[in-house]
PDB file of C-alpha atoms in Angstrom:
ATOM      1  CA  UNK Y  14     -39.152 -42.806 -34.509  1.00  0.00           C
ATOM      2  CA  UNK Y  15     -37.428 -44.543 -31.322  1.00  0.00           C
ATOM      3  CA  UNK Y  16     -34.505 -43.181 -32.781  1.00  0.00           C
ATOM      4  CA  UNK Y  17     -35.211 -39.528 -33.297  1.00  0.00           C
ATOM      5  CA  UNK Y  18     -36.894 -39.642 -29.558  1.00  0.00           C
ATOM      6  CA  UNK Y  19     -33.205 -41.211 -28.337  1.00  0.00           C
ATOM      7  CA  UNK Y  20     -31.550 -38.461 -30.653  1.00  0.00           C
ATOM      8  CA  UNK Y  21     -33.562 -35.732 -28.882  1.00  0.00           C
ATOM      9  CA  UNK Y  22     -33.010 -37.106 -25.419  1.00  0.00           C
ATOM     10  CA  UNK Y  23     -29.452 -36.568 -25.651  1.00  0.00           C
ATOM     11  CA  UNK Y  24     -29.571 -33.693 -27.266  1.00  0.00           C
ATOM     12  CA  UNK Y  25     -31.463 -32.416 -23.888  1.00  0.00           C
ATOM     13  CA  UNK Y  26     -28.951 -33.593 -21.830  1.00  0.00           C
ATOM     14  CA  UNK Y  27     -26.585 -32.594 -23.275  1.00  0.00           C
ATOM     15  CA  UNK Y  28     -28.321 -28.214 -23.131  1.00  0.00           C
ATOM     16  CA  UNK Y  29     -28.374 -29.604 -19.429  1.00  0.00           C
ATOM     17  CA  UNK Y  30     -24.772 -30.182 -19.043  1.00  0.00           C
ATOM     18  CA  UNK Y  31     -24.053 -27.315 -20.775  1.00  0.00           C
ATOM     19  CA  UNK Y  32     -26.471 -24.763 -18.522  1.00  0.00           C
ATOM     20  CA  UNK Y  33     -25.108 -26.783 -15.192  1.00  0.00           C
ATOM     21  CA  UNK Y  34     -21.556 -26.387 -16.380  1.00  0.00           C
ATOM     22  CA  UNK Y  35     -22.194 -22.792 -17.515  1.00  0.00           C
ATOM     23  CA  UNK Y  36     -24.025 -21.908 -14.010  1.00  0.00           C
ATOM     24  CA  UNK Y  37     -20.909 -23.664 -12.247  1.00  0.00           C
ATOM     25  CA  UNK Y  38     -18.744 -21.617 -14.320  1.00  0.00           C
ATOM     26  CA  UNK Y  39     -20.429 -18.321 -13.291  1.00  0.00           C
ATOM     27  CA  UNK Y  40     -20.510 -19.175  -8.966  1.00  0.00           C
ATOM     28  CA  UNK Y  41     -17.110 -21.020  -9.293  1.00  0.00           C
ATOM     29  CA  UNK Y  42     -14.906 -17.445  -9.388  1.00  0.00           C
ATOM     30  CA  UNK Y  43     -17.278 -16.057  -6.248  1.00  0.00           C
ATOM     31  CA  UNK Y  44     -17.938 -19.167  -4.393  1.00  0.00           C
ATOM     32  CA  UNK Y  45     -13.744 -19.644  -4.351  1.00  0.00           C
ATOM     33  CA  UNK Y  46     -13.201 -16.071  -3.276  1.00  0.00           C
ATOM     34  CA  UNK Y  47     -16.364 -16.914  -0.384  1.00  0.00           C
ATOM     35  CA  UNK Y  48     -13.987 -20.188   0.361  1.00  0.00           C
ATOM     36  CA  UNK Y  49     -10.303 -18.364   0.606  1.00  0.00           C
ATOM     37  CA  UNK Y  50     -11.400 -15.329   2.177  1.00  0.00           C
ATOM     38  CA  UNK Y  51     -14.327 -16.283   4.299  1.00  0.00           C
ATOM     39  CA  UNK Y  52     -15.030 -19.929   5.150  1.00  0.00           C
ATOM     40  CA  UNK Y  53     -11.036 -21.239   5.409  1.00  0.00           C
ATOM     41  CA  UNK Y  54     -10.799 -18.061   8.219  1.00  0.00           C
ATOM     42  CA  UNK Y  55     -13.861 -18.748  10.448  1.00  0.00           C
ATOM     43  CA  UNK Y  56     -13.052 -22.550  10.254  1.00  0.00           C
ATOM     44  CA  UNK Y  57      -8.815 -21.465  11.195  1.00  0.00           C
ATOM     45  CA  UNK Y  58     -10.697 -19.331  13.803  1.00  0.00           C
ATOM     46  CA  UNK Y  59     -12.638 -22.139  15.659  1.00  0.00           C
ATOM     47  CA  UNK Y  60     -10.101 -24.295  15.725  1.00  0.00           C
ATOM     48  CA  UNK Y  61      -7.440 -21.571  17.200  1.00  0.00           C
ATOM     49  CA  UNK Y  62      -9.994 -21.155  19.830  1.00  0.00           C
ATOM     50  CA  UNK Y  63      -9.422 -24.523  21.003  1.00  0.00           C
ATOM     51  CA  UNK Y  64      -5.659 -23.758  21.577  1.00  0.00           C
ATOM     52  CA  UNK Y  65      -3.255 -22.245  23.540  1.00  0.00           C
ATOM     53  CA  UNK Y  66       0.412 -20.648  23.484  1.00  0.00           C
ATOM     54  CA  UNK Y  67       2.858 -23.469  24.879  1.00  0.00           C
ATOM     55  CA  UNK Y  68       5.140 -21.472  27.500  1.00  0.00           C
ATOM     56  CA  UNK Y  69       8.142 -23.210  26.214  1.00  0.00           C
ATOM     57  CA  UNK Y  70       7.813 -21.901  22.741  1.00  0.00           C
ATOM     58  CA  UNK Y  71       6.944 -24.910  20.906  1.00  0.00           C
ATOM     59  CA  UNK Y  72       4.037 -23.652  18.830  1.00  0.00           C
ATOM     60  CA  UNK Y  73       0.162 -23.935  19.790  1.00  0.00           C
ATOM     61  CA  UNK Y  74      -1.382 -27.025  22.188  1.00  0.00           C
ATOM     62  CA  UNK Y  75      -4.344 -27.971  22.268  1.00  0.00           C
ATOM     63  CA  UNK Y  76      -6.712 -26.863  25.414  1.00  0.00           C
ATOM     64  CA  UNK Y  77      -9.636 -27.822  24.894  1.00  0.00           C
ATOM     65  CA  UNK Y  78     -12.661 -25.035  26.484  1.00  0.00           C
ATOM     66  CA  UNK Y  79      -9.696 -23.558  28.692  1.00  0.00           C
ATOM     67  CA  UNK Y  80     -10.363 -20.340  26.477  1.00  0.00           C
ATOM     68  CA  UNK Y  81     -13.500 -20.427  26.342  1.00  0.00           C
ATOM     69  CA  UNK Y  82     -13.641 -20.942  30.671  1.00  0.00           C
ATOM     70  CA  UNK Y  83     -10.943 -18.194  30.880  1.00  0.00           C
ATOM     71  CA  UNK Y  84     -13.102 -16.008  29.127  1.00  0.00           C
ATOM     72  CA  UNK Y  85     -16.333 -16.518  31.335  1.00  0.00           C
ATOM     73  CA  UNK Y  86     -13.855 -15.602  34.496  1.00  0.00           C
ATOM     74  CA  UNK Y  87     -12.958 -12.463  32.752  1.00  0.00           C
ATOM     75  CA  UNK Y  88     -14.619  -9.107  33.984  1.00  0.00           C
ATOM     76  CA  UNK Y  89     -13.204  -7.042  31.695  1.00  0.00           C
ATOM     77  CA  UNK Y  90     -14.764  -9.406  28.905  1.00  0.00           C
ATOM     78  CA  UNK Y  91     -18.457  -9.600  30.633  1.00  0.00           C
ATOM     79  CA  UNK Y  92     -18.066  -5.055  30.760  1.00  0.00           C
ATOM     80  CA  UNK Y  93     -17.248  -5.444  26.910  1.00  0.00           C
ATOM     81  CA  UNK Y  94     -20.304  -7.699  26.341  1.00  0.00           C
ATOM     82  CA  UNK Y  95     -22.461  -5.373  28.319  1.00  0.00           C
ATOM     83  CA  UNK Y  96     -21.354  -2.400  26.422  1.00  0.00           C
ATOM     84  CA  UNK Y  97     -21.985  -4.110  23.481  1.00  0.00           C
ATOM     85  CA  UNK Y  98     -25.514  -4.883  24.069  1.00  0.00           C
ATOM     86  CA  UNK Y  99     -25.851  -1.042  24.994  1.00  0.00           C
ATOM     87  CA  UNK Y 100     -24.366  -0.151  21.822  1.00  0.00           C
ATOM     88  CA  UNK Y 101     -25.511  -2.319  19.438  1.00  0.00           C
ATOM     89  CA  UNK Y 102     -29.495  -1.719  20.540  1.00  0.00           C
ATOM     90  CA  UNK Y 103     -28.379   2.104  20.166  1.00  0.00           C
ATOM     91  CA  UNK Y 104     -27.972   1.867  16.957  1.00  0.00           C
ATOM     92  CA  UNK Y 105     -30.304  -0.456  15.793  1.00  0.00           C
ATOM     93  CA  UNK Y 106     -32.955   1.824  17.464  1.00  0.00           C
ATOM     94  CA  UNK Y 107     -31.245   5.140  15.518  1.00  0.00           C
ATOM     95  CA  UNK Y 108     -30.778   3.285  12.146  1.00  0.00           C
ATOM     96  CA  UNK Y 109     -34.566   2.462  12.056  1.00  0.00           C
ATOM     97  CA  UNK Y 110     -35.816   5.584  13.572  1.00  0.00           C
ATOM     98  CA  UNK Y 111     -33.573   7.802  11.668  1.00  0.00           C
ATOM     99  CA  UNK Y 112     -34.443   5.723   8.310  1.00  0.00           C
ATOM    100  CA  UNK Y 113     -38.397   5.379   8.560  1.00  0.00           C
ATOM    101  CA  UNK Y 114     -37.861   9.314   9.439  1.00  0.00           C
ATOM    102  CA  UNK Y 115     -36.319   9.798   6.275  1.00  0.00           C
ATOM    103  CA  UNK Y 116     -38.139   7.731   4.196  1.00  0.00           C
ATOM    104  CA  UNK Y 117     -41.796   9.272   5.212  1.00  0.00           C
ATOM    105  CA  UNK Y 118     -39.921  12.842   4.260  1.00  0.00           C
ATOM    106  CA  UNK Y 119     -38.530  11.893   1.100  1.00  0.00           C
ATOM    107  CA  UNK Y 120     -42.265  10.977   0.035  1.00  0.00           C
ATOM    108  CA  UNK Y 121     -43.659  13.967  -0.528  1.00  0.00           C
ATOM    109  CA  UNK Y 122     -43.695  15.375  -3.850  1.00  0.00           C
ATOM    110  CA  UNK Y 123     -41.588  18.622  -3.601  1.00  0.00           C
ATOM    111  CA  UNK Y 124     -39.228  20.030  -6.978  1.00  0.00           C
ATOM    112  CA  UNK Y 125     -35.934  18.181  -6.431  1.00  0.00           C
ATOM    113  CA  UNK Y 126     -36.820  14.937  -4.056  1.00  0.00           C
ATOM    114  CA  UNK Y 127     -34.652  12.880  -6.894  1.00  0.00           C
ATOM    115  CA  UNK Y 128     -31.532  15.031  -6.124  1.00  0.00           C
ATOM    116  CA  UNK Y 129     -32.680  15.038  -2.102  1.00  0.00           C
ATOM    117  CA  UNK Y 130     -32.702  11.154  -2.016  1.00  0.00           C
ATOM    118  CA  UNK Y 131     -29.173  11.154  -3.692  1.00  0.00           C
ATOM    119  CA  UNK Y 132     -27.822  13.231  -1.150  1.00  0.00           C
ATOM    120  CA  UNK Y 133     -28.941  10.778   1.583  1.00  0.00           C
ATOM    121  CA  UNK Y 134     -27.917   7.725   0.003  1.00  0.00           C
ATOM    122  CA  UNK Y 135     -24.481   9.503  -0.275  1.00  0.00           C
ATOM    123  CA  UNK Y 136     -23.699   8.620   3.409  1.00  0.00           C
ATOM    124  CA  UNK Y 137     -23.400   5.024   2.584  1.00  0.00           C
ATOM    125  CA  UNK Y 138     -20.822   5.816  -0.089  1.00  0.00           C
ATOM    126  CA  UNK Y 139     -18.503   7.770   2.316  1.00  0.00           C
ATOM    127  CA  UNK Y 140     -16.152   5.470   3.607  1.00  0.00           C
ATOM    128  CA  UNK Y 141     -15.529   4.820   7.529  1.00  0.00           C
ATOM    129  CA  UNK Y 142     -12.519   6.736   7.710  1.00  0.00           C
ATOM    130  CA  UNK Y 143     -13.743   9.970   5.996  1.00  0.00           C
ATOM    131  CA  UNK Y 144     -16.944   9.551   7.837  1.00  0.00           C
ATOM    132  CA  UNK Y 145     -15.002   9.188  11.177  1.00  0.00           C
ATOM    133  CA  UNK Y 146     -12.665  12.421  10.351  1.00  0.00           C
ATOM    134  CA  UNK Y 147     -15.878  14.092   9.791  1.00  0.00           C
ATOM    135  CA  UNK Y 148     -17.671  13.463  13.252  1.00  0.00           C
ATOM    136  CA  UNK Y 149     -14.019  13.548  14.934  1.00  0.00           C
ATOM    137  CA  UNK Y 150     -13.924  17.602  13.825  1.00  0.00           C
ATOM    138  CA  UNK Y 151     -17.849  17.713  14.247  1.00  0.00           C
ATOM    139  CA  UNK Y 152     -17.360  16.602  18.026  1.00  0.00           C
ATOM    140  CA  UNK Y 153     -13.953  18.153  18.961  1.00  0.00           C
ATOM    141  CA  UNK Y 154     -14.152  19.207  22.605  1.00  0.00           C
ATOM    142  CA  UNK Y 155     -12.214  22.354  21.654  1.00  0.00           C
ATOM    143  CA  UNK Y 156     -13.602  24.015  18.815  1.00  0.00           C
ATOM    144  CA  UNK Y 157     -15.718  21.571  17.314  1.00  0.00           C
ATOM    145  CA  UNK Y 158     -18.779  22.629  15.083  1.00  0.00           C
ATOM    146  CA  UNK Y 159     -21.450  20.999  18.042  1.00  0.00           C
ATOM    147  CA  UNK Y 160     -19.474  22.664  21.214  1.00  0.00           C
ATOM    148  CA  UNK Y 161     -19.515  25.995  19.259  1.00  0.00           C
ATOM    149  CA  UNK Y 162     -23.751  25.948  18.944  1.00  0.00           C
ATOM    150  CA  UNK Y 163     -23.582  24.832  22.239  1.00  0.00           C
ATOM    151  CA  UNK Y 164     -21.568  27.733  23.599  1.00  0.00           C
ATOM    152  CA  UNK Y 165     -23.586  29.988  21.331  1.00  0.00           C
ATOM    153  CA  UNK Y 166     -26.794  29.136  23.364  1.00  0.00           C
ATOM    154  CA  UNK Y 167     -24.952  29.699  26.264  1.00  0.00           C
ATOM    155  CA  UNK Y 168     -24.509  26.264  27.294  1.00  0.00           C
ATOM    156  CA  UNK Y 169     -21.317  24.248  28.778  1.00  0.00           C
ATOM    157  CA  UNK Y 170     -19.578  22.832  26.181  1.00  0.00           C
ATOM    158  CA  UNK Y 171     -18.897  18.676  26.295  1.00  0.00           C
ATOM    159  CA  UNK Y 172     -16.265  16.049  26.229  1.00  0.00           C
ATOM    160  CA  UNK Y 173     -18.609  14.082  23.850  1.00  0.00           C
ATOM    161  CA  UNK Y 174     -15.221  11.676  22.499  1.00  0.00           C
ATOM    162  CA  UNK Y 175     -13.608  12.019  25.847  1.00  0.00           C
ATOM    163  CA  UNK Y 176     -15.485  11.862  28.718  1.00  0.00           C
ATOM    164  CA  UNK Y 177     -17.249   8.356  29.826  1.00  0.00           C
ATOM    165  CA  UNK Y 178     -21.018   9.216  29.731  1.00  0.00           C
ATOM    166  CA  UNK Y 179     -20.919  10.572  26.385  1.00  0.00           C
ATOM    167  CA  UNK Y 180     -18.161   8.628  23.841  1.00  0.00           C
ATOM    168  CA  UNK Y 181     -20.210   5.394  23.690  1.00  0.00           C
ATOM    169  CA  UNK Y 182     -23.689   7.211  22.336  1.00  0.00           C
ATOM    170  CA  UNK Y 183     -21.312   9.260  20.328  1.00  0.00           C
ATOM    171  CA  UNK Y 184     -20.410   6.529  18.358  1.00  0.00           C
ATOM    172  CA  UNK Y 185     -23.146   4.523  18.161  1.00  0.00           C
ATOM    173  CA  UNK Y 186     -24.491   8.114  16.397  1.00  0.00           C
ATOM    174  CA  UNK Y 187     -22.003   8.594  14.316  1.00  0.00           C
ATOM    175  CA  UNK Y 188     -22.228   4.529  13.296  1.00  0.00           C
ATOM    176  CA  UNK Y 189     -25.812   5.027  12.629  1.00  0.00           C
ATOM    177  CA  UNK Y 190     -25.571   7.901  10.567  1.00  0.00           C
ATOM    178  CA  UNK Y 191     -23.684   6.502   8.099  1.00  0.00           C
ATOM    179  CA  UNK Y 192     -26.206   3.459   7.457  1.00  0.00           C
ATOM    180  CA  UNK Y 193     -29.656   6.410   7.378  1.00  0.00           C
ATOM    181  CA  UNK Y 194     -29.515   6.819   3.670  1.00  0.00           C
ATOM    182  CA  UNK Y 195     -29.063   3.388   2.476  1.00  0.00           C
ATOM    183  CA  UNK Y 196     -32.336   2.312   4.939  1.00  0.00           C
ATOM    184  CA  UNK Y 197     -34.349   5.505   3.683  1.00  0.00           C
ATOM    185  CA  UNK Y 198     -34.365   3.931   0.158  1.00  0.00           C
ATOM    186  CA  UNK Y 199     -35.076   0.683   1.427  1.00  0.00           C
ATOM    187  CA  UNK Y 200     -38.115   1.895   3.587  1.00  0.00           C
ATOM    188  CA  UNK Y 201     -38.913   4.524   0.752  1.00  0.00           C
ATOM    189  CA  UNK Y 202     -39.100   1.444  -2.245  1.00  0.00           C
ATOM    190  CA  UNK Y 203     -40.958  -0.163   0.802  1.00  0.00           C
ATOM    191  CA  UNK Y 204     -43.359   3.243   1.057  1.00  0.00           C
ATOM    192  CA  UNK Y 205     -44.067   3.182  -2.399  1.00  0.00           C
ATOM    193  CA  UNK Y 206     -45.135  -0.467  -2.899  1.00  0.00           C
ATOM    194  CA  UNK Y 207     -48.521   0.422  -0.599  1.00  0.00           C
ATOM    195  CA  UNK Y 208     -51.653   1.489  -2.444  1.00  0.00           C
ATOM    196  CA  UNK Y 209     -52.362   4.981  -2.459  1.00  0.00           C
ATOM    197  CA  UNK Y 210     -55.849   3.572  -2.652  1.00  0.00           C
ATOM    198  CA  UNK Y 211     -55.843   2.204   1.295  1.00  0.00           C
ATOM    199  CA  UNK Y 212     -54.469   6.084   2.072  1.00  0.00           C
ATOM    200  CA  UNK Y 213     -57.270   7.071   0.393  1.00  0.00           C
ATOM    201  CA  UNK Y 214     -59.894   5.094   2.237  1.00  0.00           C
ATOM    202  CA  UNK Y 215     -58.522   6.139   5.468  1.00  0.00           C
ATOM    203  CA  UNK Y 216     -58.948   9.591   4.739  1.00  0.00           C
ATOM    204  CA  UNK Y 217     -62.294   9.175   3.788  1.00  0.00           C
ATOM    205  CA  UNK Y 218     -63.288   7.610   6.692  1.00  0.00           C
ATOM    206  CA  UNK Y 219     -61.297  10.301   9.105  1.00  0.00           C
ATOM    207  CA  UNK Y 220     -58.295   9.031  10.080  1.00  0.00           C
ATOM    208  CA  UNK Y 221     -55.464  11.206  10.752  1.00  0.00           C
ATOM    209  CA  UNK Y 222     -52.164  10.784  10.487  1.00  0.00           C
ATOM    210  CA  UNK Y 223     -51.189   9.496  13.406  1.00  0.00           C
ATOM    211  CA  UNK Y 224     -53.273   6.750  12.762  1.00  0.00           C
ATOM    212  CA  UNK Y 225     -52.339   6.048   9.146  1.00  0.00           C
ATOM    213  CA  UNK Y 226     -49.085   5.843   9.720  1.00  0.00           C
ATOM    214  CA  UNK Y 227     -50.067   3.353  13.249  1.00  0.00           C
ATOM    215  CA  UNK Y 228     -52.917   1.462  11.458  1.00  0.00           C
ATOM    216  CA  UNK Y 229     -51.604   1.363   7.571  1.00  0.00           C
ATOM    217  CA  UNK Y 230     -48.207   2.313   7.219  1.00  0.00           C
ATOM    218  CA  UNK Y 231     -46.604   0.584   9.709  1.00  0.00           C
ATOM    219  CA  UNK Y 232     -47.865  -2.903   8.923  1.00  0.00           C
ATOM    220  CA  UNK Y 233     -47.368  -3.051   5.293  1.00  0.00           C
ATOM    221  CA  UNK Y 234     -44.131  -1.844   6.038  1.00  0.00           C
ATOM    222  CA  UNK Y 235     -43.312  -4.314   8.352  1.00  0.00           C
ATOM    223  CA  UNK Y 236     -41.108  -6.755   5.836  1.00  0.00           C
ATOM    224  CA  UNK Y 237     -38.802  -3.952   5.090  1.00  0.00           C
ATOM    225  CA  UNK Y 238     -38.359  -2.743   8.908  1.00  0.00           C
ATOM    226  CA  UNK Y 239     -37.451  -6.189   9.785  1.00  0.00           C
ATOM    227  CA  UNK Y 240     -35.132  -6.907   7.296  1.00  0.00           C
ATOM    228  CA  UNK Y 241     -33.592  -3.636   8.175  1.00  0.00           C
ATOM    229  CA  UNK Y 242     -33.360  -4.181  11.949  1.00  0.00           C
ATOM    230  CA  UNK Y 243     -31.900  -7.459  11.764  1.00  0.00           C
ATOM    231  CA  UNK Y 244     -29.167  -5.649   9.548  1.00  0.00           C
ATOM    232  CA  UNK Y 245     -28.853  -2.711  11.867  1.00  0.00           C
ATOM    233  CA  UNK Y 246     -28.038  -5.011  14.929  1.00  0.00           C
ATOM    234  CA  UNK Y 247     -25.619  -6.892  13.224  1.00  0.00           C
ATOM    235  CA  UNK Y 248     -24.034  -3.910  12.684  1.00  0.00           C
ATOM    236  CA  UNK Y 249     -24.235  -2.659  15.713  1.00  0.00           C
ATOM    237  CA  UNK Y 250     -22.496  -5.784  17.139  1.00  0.00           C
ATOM    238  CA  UNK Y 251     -19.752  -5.763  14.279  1.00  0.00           C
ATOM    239  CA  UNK Y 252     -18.638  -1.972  13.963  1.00  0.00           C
ATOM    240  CA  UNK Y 253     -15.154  -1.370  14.402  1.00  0.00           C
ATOM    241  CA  UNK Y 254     -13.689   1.262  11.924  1.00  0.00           C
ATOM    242  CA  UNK Y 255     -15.637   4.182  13.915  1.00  0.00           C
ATOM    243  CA  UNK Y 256     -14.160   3.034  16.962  1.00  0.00           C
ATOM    244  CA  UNK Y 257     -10.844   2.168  16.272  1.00  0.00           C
ATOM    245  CA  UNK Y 258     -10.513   5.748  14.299  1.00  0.00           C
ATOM    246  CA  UNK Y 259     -12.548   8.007  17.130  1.00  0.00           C
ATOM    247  CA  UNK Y 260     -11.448   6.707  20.393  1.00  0.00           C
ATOM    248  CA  UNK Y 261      -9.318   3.251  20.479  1.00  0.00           C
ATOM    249  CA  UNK Y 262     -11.297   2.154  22.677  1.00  0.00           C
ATOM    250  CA  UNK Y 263     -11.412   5.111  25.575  1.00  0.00           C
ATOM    251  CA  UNK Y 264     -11.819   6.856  27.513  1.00  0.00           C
ATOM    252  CA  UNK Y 265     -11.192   4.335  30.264  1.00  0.00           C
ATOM    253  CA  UNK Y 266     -12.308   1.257  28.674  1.00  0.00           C
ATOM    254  CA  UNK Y 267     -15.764   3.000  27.910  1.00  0.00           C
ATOM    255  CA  UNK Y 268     -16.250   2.115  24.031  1.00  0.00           C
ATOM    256  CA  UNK Y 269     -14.238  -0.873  24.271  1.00  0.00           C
ATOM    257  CA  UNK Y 270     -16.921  -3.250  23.073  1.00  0.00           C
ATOM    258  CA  UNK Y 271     -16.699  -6.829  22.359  1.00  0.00           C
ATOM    259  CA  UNK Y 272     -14.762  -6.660  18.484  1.00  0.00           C
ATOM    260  CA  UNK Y 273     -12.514  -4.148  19.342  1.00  0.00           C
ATOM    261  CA  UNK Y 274     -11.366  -6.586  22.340  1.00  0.00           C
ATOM    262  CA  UNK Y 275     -10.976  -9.427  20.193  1.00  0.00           C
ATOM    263  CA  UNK Y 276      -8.329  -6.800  18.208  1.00  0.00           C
ATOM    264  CA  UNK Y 277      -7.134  -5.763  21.036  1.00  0.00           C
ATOM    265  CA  UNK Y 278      -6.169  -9.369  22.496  1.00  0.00           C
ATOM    266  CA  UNK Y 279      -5.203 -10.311  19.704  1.00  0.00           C
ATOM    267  CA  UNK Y 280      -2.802  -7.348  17.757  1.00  0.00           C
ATOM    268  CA  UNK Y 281      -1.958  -5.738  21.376  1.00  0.00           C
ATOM    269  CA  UNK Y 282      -1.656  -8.488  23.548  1.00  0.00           C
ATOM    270  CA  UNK Y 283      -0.947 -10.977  20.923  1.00  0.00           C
ATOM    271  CA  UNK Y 284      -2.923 -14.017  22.593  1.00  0.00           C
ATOM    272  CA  UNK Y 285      -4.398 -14.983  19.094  1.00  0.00           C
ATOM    273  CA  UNK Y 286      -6.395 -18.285  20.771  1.00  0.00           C
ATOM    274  CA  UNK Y 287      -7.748 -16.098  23.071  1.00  0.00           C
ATOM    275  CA  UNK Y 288      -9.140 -13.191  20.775  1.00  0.00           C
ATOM    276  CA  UNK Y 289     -10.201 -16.336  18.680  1.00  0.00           C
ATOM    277  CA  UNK Y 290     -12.521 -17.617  21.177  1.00  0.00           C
ATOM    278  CA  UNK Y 291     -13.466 -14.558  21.890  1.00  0.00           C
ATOM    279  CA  UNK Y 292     -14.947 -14.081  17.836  1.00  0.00           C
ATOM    280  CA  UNK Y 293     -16.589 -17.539  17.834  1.00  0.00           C
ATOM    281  CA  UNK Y 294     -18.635 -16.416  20.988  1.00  0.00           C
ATOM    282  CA  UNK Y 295     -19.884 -13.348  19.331  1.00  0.00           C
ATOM    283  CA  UNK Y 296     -20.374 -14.961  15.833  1.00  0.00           C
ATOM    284  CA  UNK Y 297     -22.664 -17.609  18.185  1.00  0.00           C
ATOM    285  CA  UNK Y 298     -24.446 -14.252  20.040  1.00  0.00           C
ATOM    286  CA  UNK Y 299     -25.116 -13.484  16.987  1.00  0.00           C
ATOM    287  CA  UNK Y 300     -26.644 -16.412  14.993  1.00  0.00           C
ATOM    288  CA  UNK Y 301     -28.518 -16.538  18.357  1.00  0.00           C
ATOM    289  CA  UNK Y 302     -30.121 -13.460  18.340  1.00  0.00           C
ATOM    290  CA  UNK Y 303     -30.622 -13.734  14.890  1.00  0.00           C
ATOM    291  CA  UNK Y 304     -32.375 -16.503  15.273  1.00  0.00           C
ATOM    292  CA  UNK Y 305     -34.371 -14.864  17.950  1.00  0.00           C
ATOM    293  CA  UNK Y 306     -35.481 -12.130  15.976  1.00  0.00           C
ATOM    294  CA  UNK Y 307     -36.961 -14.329  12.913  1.00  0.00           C
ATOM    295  CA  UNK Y 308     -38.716 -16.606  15.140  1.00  0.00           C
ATOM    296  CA  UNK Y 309     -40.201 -13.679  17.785  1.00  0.00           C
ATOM    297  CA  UNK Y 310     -40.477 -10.398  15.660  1.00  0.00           C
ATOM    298  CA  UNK Y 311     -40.797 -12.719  12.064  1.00  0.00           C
ATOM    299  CA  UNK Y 312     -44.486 -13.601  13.486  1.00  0.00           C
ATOM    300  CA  UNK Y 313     -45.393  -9.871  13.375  1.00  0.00           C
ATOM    301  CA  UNK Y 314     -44.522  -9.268  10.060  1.00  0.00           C
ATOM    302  CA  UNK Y 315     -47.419  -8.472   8.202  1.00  0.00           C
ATOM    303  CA  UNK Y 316     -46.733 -10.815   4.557  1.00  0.00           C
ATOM    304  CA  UNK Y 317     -49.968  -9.347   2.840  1.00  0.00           C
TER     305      UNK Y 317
END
């Protein structure tokens, strides 16, 4: 008997070994690929940061927080953090609004909402550059598709890529845009996990809709709006392609927000350290206000 139990102990630990080997077998091909392409970089990245270009050509010193000082001097940095702020809380506000919009549409039952939710998820599957070609011809000062409805209404027509007041909401639209259909289905799975019966209820007892969507909606929805904010201001903070393709950064400096900089510095300028500091301080802005959002907005999500 003591036998057949030792027998059968090994035999278990031996299915464990094999399931832990098997599991490390499946992460090992991803988790390399996270370490090449992703950790090794960011952990290059600080370390740049805490160098500098020797001006007698003999490779990279070390300068301890002279970047990171340099950049705290630099007004042209503090106008990029400012207008990234602006932007970034743009778009968050237009991905959510825009979403929950779409989501509370695609709920009713009308012939053909299957096909009408495919066509809204579709803007996540455009890529940046055919999405940016798109809104380039959409908001052409001269003869673009919005100037010409404009002009057909009888009013001015606008710079909306090339003057100041208007490029930096320009983008943060067309950024948002391209993130609506992939936060309608999230809000709309999110929609369709609440009881018809508490709908129902309400109704019965006279509420409106207004006050539905305030009193019921809303809360039960909360999860999925939070996860979706916290996504939408990350990208917000981190959208380049739109930029880089639309304006480069103009006109005068207006849409040159805090990433683009750090290419700028760094593929224009060429003062790698510098653009590298520059990345770690937004990677810590945003961890920070990350963080912020679980720990203030997190309490007001509604778990039930």
């Amino acid at each position: 008997m003591a036998g057949r139990n030792t027998l059968r102990q090994r035999g278990l630990k031996l299915w464990r070994l094999g399931e832990s080997l098997e599991g490390l077998g499946l992460f090992l091909p991803a988790g390399l690929l996270l370490l090449v392409f992703t950790l090794w970089p960011a952990v290059q990245a600080v370390l740049l940061s805490f160098q500098d270009e020797d001006p007698f050509g003999r490779g990279r010193v070390f300068a301890g927080l002279a970047n990171y000082a340099e950049l705290l001097k630099d007004p042209h940095f503090r106008q990029s953090v400012l207008l990234t702020l602006r932007f970034a809380l743009v778009v968050a506000f237009l991905e959510v609004a825009l979403g929950l919009a779409a989501a509370l549409l695609l709920q009713y039952p009308v012939p053909g909402i299957a096909l009408f939710r495919t066509v809204f998820f579709m803007t996540t599957a455009v890529s940046t550059a055919v999405a940016a070609i798109a809104w380039g011809w959409f908001l052409h000062p001269v003869g673009g598709l919005l100037n010409r409805l404009l002009e057909g209404m009888g009013l001015p027509p606008q710079g909306w890529l090339t003057t100041p007041q208007w490029a930096l909401y320009s983008l943060a639209v067309a950024t948002a845009w391209q993130a609506i259909g992939f936060n309608a289905i999230l809000l709309t799975a999110g929609l369709q996990d609440i009881p018809d019966e508490l709908y129902e209820a309400a109704r019965i007892d006279g509420a409106t809709g207004p006050v539905i969507l305030w009193r019921i909606t809303l809360p039960l929805l909360s999860p999925v709006l939070f996860f979706v904010g916290v996504l939408a201001l990350v990208r917000g903070f981190t959208a380049f392609g739109q930029i880089h393709l639309l304006t480069r950064g103009g006109p005068s400096e207006s849409t040159t927000v805090w990433i683009y900089r750090v290419y700028q510095e760094a593929f224009f300028n060429f003062r790698f350290t510098y653009a590298a500091a520059e990345a770690v301080l937004l990677f810590l802005l945003l961890v920070l206000l990350t963080g912020v959002q679980f720990r203030i907005l997190g309490r007001r999500v509604f778990y039930g």
